[in-house]
Short mmCIF file of C-alpha atoms and ligand atoms in Angstrom, two decimals:
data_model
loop_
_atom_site.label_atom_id
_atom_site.label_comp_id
_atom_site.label_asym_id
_atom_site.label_seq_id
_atom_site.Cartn_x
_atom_site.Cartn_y
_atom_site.Cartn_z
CA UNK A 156 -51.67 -111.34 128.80
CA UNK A 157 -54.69 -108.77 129.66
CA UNK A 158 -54.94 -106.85 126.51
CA UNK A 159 -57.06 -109.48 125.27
CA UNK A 160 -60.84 -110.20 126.93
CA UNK A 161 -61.62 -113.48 127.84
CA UNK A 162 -65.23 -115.05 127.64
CA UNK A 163 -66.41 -118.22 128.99
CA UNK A 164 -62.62 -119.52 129.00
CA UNK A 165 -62.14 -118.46 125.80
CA UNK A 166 -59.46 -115.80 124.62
CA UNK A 167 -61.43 -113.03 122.07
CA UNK A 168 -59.40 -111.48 119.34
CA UNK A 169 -60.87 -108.56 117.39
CA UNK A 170 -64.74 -109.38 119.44
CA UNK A 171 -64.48 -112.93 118.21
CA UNK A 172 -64.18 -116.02 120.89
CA UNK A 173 -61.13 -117.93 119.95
CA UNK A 174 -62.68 -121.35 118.61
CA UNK A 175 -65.15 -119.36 116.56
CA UNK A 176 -62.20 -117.84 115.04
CA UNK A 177 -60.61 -120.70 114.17
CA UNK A 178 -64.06 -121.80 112.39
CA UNK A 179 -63.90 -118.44 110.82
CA UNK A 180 -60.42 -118.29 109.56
CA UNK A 181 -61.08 -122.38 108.73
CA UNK A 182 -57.78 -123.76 109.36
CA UNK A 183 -55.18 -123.39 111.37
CA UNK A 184 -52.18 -122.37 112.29
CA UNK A 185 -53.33 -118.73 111.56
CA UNK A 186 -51.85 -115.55 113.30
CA UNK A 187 -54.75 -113.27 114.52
CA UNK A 188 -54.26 -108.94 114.68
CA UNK A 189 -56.68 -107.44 116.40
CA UNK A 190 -57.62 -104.11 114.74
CA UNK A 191 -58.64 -102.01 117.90
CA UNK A 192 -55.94 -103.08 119.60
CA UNK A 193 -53.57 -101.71 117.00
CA UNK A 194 -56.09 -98.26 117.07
CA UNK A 195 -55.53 -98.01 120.78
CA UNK A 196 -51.85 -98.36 121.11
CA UNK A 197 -51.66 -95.65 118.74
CA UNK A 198 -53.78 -93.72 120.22
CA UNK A 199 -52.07 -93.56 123.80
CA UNK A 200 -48.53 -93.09 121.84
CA UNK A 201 -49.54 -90.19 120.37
CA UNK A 202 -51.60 -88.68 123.48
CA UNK A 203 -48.10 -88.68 125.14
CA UNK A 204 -46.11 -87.89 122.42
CA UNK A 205 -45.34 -84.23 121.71
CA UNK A 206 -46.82 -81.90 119.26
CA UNK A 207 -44.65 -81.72 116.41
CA UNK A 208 -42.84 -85.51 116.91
CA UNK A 209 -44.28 -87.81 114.34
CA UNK A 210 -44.56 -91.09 114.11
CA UNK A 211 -43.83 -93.48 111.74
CA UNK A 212 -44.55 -97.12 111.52
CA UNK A 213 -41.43 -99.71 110.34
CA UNK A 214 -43.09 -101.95 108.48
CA UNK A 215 -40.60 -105.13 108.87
CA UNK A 216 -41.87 -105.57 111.90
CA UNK A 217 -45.06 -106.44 110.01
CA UNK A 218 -45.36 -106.07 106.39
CA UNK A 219 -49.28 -107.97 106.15
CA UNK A 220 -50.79 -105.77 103.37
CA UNK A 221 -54.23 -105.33 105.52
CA UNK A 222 -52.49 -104.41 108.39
CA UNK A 223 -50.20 -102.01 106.68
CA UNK A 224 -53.30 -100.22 105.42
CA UNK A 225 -55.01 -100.02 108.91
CA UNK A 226 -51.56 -99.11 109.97
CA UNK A 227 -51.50 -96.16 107.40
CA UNK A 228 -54.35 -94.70 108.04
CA UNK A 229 -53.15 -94.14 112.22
CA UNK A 230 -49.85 -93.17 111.77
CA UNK A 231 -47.80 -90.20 109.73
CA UNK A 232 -45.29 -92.27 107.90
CA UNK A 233 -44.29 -95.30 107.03
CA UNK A 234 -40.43 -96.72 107.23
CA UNK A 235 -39.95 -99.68 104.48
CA UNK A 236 -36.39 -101.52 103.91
CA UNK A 237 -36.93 -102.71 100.13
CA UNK A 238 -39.14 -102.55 97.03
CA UNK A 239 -41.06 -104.98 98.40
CA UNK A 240 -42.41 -103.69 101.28
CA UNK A 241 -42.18 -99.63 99.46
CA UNK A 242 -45.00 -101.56 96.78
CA UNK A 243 -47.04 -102.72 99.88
CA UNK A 244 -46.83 -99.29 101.20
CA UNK A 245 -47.85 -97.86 98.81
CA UNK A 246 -50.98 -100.22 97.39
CA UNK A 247 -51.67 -99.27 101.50
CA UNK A 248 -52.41 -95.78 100.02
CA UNK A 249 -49.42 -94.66 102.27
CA UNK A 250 -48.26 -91.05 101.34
CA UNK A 251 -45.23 -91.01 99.31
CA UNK A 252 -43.77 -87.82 101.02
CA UNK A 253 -44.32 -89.56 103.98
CA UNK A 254 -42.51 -92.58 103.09
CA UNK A 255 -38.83 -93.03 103.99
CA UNK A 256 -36.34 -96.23 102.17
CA UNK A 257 -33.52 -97.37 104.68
CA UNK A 258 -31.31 -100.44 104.70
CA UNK A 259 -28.07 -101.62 103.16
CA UNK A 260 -27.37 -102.80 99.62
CA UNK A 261 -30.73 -101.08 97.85
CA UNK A 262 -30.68 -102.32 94.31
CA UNK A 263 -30.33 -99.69 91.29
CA UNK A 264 -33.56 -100.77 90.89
CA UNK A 265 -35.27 -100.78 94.38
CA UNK A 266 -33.40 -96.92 94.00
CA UNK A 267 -35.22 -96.07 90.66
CA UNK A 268 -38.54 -97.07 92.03
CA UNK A 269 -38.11 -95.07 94.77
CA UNK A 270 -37.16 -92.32 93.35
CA UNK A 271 -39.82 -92.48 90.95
CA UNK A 272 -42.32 -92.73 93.75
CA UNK A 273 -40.94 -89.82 95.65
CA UNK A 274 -39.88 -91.04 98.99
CA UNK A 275 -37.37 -89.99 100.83
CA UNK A 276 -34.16 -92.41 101.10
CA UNK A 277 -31.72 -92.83 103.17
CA UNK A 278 -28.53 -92.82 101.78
CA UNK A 279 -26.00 -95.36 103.65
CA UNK A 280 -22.77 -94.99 101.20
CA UNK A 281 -21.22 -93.51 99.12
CA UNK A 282 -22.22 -95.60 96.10
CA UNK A 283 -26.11 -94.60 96.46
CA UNK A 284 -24.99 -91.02 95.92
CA UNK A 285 -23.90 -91.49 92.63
CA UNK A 286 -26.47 -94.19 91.45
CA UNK A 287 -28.82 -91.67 92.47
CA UNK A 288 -27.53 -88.82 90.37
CA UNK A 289 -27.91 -91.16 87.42
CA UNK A 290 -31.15 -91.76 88.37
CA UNK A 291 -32.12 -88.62 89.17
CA UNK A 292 -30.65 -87.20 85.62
CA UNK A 293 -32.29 -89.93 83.95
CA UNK A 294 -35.67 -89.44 85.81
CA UNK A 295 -35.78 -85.50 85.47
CA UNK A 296 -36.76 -86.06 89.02
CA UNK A 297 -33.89 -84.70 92.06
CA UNK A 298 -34.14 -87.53 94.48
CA UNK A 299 -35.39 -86.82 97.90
CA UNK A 300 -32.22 -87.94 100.55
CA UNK A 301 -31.77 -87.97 103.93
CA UNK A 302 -28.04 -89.61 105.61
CA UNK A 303 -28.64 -92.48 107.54
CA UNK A 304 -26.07 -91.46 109.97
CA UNK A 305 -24.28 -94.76 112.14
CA UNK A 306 -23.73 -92.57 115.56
CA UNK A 307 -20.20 -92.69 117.58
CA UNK A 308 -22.41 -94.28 120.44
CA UNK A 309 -24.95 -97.18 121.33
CA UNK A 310 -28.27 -97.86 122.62
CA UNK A 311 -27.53 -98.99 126.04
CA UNK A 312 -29.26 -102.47 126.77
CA UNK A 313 -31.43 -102.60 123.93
CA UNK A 314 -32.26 -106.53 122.68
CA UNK A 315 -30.29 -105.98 118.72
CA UNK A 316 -27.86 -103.35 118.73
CA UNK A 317 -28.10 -101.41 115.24
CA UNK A 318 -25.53 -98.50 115.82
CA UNK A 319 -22.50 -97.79 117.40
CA UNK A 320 -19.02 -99.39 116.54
CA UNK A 321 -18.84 -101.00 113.40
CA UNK A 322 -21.94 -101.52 111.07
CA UNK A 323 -23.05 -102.25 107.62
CA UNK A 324 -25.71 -99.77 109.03
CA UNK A 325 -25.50 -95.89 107.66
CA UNK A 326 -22.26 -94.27 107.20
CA UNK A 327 -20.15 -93.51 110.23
CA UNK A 328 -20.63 -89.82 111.76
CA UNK A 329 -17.21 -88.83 111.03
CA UNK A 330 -17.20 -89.68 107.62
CA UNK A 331 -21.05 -88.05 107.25
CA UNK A 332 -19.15 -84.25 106.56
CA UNK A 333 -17.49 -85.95 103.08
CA UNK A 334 -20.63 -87.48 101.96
CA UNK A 335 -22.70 -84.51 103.00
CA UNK A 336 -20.88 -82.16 100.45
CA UNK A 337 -21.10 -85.12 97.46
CA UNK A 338 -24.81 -85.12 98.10
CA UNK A 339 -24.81 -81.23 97.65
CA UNK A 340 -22.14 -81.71 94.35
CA UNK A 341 -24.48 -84.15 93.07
CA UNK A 342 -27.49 -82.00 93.38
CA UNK A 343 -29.70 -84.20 95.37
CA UNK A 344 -32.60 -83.05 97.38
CA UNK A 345 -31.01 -82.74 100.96
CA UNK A 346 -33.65 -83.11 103.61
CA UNK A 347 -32.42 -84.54 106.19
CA UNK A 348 -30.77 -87.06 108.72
CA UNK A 349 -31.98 -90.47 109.90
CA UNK A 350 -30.08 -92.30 113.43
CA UNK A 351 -31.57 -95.58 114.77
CA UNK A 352 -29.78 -97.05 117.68
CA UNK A 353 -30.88 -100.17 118.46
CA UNK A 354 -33.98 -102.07 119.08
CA UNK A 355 -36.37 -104.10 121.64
CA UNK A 356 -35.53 -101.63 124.53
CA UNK A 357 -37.48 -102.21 127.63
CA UNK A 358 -35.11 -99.18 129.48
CA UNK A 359 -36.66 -95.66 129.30
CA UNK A 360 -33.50 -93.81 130.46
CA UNK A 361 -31.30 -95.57 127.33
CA UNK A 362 -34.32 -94.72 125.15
CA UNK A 363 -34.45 -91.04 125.86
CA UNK A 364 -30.15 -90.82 126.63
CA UNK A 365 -30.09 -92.22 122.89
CA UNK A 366 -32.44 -89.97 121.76
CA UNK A 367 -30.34 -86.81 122.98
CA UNK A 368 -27.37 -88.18 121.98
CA UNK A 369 -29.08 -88.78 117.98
CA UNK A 370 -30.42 -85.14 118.26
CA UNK A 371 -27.17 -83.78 119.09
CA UNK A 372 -25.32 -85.42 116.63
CA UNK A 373 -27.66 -84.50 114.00
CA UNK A 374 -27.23 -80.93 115.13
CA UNK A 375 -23.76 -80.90 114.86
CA UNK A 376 -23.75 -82.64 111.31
CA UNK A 377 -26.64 -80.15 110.11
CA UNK A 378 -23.66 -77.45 109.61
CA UNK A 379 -22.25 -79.65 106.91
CA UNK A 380 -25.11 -80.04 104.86
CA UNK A 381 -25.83 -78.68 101.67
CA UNK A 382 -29.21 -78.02 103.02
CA UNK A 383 -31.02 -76.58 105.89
CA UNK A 384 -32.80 -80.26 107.83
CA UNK A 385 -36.30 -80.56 107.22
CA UNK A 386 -36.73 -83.87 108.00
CA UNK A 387 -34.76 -85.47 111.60
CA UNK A 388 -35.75 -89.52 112.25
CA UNK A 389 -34.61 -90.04 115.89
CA UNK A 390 -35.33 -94.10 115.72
CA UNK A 391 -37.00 -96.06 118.22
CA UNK A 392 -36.11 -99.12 119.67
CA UNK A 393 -39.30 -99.16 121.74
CA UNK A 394 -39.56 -102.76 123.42
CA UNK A 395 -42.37 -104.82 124.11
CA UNK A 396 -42.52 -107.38 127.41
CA UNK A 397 -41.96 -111.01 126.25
CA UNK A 398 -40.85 -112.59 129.21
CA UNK A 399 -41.14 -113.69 133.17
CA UNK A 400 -39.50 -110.57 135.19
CA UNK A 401 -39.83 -107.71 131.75
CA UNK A 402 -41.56 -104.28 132.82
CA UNK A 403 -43.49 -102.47 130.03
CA UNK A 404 -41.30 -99.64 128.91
CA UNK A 405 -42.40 -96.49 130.60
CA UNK A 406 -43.72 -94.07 128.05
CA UNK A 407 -43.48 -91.03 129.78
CA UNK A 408 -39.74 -90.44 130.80
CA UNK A 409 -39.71 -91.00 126.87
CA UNK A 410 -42.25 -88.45 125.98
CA UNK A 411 -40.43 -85.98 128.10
CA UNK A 412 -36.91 -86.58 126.67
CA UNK A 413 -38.48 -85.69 123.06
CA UNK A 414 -40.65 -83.03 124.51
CA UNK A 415 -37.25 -81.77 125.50
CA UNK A 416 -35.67 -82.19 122.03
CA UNK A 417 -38.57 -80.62 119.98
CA UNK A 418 -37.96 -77.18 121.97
CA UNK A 419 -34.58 -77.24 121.63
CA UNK A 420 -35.50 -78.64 117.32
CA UNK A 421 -38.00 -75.42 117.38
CA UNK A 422 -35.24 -72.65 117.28
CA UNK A 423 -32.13 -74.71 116.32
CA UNK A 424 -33.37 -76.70 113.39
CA UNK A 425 -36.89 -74.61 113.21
CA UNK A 426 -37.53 -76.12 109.43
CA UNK A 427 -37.07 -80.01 110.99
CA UNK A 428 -40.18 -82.60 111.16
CA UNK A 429 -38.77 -84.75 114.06
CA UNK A 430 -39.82 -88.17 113.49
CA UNK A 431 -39.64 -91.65 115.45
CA UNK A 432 -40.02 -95.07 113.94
CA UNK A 433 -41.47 -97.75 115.61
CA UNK A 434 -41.89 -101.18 114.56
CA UNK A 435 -43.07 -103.66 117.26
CA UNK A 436 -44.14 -101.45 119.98
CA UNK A 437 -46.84 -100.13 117.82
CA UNK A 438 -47.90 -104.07 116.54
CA UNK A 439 -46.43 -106.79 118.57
CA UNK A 440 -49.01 -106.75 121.43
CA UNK A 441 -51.85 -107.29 118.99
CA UNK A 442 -51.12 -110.33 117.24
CA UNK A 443 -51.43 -113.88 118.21
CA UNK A 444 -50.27 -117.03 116.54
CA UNK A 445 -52.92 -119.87 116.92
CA UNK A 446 -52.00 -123.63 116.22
CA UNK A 447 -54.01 -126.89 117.05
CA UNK A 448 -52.70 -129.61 118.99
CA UNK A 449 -52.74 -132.95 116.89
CA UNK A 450 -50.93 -135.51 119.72
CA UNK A 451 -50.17 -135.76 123.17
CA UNK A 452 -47.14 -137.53 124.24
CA UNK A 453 -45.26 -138.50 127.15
CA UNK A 454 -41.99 -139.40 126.65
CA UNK A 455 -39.85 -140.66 130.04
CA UNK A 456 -42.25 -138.55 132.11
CA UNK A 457 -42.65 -135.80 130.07
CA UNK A 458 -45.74 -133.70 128.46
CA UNK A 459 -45.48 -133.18 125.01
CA UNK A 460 -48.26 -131.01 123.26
CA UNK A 461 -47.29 -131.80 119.60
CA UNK A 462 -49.22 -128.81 117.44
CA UNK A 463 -49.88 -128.00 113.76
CA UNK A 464 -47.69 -124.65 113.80
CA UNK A 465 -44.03 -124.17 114.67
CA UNK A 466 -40.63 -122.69 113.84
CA UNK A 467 -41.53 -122.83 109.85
CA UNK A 468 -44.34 -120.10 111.06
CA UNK A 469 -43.07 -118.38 114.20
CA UNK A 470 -38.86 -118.50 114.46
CA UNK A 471 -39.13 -116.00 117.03
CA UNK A 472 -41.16 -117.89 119.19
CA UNK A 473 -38.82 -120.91 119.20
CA UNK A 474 -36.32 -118.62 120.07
CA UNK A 475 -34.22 -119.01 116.89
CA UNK A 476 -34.35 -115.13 115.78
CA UNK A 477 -31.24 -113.68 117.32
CA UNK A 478 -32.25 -114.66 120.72
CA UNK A 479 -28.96 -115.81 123.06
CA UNK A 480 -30.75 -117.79 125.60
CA UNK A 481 -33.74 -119.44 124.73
CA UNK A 482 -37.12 -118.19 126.80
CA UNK A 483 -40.29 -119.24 126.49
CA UNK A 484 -42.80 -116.63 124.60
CA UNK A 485 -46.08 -116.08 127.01
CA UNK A 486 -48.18 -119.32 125.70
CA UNK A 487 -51.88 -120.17 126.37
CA UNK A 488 -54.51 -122.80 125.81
CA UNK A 489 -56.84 -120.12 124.38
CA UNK A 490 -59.69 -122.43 124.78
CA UNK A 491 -59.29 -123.32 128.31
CA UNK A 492 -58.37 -119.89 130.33
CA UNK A 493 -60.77 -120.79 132.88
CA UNK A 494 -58.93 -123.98 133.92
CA UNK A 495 -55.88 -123.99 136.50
CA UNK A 496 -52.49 -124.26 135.14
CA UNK A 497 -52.38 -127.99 136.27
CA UNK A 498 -50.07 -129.99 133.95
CA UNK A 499 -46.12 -128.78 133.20
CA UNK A 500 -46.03 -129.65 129.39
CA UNK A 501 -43.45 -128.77 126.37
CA UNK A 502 -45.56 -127.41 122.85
CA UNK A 503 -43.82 -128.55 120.12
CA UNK A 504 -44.01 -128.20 116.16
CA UNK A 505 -44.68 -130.89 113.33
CA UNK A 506 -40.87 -130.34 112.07
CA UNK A 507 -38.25 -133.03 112.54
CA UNK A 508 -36.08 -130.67 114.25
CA UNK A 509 -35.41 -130.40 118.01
CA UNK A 510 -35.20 -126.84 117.93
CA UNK A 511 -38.99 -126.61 116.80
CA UNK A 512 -39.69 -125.69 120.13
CA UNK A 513 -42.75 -123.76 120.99
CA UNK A 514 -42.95 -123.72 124.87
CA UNK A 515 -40.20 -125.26 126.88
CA UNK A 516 -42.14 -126.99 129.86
CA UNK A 517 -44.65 -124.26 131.19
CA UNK A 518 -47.19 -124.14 133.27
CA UNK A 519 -50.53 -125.09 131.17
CA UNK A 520 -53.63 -126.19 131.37
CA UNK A 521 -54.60 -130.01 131.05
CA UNK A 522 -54.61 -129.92 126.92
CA UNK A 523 -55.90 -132.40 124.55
CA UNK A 524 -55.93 -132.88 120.48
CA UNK A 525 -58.04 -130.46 119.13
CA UNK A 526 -57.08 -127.72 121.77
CA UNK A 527 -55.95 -124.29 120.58
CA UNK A 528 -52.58 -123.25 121.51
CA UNK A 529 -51.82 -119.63 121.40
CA UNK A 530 -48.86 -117.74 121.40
CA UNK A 531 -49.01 -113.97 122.70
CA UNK A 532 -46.93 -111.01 121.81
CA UNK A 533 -46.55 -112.36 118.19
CA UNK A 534 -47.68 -109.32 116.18
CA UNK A 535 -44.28 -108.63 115.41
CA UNK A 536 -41.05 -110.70 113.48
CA UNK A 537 -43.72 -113.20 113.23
CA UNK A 538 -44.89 -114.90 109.94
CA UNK A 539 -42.37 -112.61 107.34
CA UNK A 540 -39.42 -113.17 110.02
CA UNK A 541 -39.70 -117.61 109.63
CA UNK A 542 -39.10 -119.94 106.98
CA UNK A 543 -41.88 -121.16 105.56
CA UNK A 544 -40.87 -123.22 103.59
CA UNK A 545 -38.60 -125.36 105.62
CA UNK A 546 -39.82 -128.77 105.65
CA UNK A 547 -42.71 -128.41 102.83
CA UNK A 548 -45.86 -128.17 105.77
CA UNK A 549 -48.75 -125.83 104.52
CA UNK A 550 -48.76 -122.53 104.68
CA UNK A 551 -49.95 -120.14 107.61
CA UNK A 552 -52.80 -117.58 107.44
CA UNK A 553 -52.87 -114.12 108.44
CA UNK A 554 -56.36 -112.21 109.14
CA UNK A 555 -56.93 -108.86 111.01
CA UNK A 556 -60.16 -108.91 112.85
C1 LIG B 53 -36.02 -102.80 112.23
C2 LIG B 53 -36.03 -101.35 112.17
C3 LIG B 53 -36.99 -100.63 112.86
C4 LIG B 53 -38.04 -101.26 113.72
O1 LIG B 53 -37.52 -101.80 114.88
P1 LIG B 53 -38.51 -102.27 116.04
O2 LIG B 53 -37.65 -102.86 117.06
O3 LIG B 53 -39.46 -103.25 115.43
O4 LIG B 53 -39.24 -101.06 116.51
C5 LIG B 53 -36.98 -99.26 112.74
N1 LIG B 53 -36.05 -98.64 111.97
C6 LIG B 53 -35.11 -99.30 111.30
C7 LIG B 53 -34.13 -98.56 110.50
C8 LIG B 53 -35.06 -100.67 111.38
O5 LIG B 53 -34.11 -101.33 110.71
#
């Protein structure tokens, strides 16, 4: 992995040698985001991207409070999925107006607070119309809405399909008409219309054939709604390399599908902000997850590198989180990148459970107790996205360096 330097054999996160780190932080396992890194990848997004597309950062992909507010400050908006992450978002000093509330089930009173806060939701049923007319009445305050619309189509060969077919996702586009005259009946602020495909997509041409197909769609609902569309969140699904044989996604067949799109958006839906939202593209290359290794074992021939961190810290990485086929995460001794790859050895977590699985016989250097194993591309579904507290081990730090 070469967005991180290496000095003297040691991987540096955030201009800090790895072992140093580890003194710094003073335990581990700890996962490591490394600030510029964040600063640059938004930075070359947004030199491709086209004037007048914004972007906005999903914050389940990481919801750490520092990193939300470095996050904040480099992107337009930010996309939270409960009360939760809306208070970290907005203790980030995240702009309300800029803030937008998807996901199924919201609470009456995940709906109040947002409403009170002024974000914009997205409204996926029926039932969150009329809580929020209550609301709203109650509040003196018209709620700020946008349809979360669940497209007739899918994000071709993206990683976690979140559209298309049936979904507890958004409302389905033929039913979006109805619900778009009960949110004018109801006297709702009407701004807008949010689609989101799918996710981890490593395939520009199913990134920017989505993309088309959400814009069109929007463009044909906009003549149902009680409002002209100020406000037009194509998704994402950006996807980030985490194993043997994955490309990088190519940005700029992307940036020239929504180039395309924000002419067209300029006379047919002239008072639209066209948005994307982008989780772990924008943070999963600039995070690391750091354990120790405690033991060494060989068991009928074979390396084991048993290590302070696991599944309890890092699901993803055991390849527990919705993955079909287990693969092995890119894995390191971050304290030994000078040495050759000599030994052929499994990581493994403290947890009595086969499946805490770190690295599946890789390629590593000749590791010992004390060692520092890291785990790359883990800025992403990484500490909020595992169970911590599954067999009662201490917890895991976070820092941003
Ligand atoms: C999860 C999610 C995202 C972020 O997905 P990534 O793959 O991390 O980019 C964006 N929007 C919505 C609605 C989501 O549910």
């Amino acid at each position: 992995m070469h967005q991180f330097p290496v000095l003297n054999g040691e991987l540096v996160i955030g201009g800090v040698p790895l072992s140093r780190l580890a003194a710094r932080v003073g335990q581990t396992p700890f996962y490591a985001y490394d600030r510029r890194l964040l600063a640059t990848r938004v930075a070359e997004l947004r030199s491709l991207l086209p004037d007048g597309v914004r972007l906005h950062y999903a914050m389940k992909a990481n919801p750490m409070p520092a990193l939300v507010c470095h996050m904040a400050r480099l992107v337009d908006g930010i996309d939270v999925a409960s009360a939760g992450e809306l208070k970290v978002a907005l203790d980030a000093g995240a702009n309300p107006e800029e803030i937008s509330f998807a996901g199924p089930g919201k609470g009456r009173g995940e709906l109040r607070q947002a409403v009170a806060a002024g974000i914009l939701i997205n409204i996926e049923s029926p039932r969150e119309i009329d809580e929020l007319a209550a609301i709203s009445a109650d509040a003196g305050l018209a709620a700020r809405v946008a349809v979360r619309v669940n497209p007739d189509f899918e994000l071709k060969s993206s990683g976690m399909k979140m559209g298309g077919g049936a979904r507890q996702f958004g409302v389905d586009a033929e039913q979006v008409p109805e619900l778009l005259a009960g949110i004018g009946r109801a006297g709702l602020a009407f701004e807008g219309f949010h689609l989101f495909a799918g996710s981890q997509n490593l395939r520009a041409e199913a990134i920017v054939e989505a993309q088309i197909k959400s814009y069109e769609l929007a463009l044909r609902l906009s003549s149902f709604a009680p409002a002209s569309v100020r406000f037009l969140n194509l998704g994402g699904g950006f996807g980030i390399p985490y194993f043997p044989g994955e490309r990088p996604l190519e940005l700029a067949p992307v940036a020239a599908g929504l180039a395309t799109i924000a002419e067209r958006a300029a006379h047919e839906l002239p008072a639209a902000r066209l948005v994307i939202e982008l989780g772990r593209y924008l943070v999963g290359e600039a995070g690391v997850y750091v354990s120790r290794i405690i033991d060494r074992k060989v068991s009928r021939g074979q390396v084991f590198l048993v290590a302070d961190g696991g599944l309890h810290h890092h699901l993803s990485a055991s390849g527990n989180f919705g993955q079909v086929i287990r693969k092995n995460y890119p894995v390191a001794i971050g304290n030994r990148l000078g040495a050759p790859t000599s030994i052929t050895a499994s990581v493994v977590g403290p947890l009595c459970t086969p499946l805490d699985l770190l690295a599946d016989r890789m390629p590593l250097a000749d590791a010992q107790p004390g060692d520092l194993v890291v785990i790359f591309q883990s800025g992403a579904y990484g500490l909020s996205a595992s169970p911590q507290a599954f067999l009662g081990h201490p917890t895991c730090l976070e820092v941003l360096v």
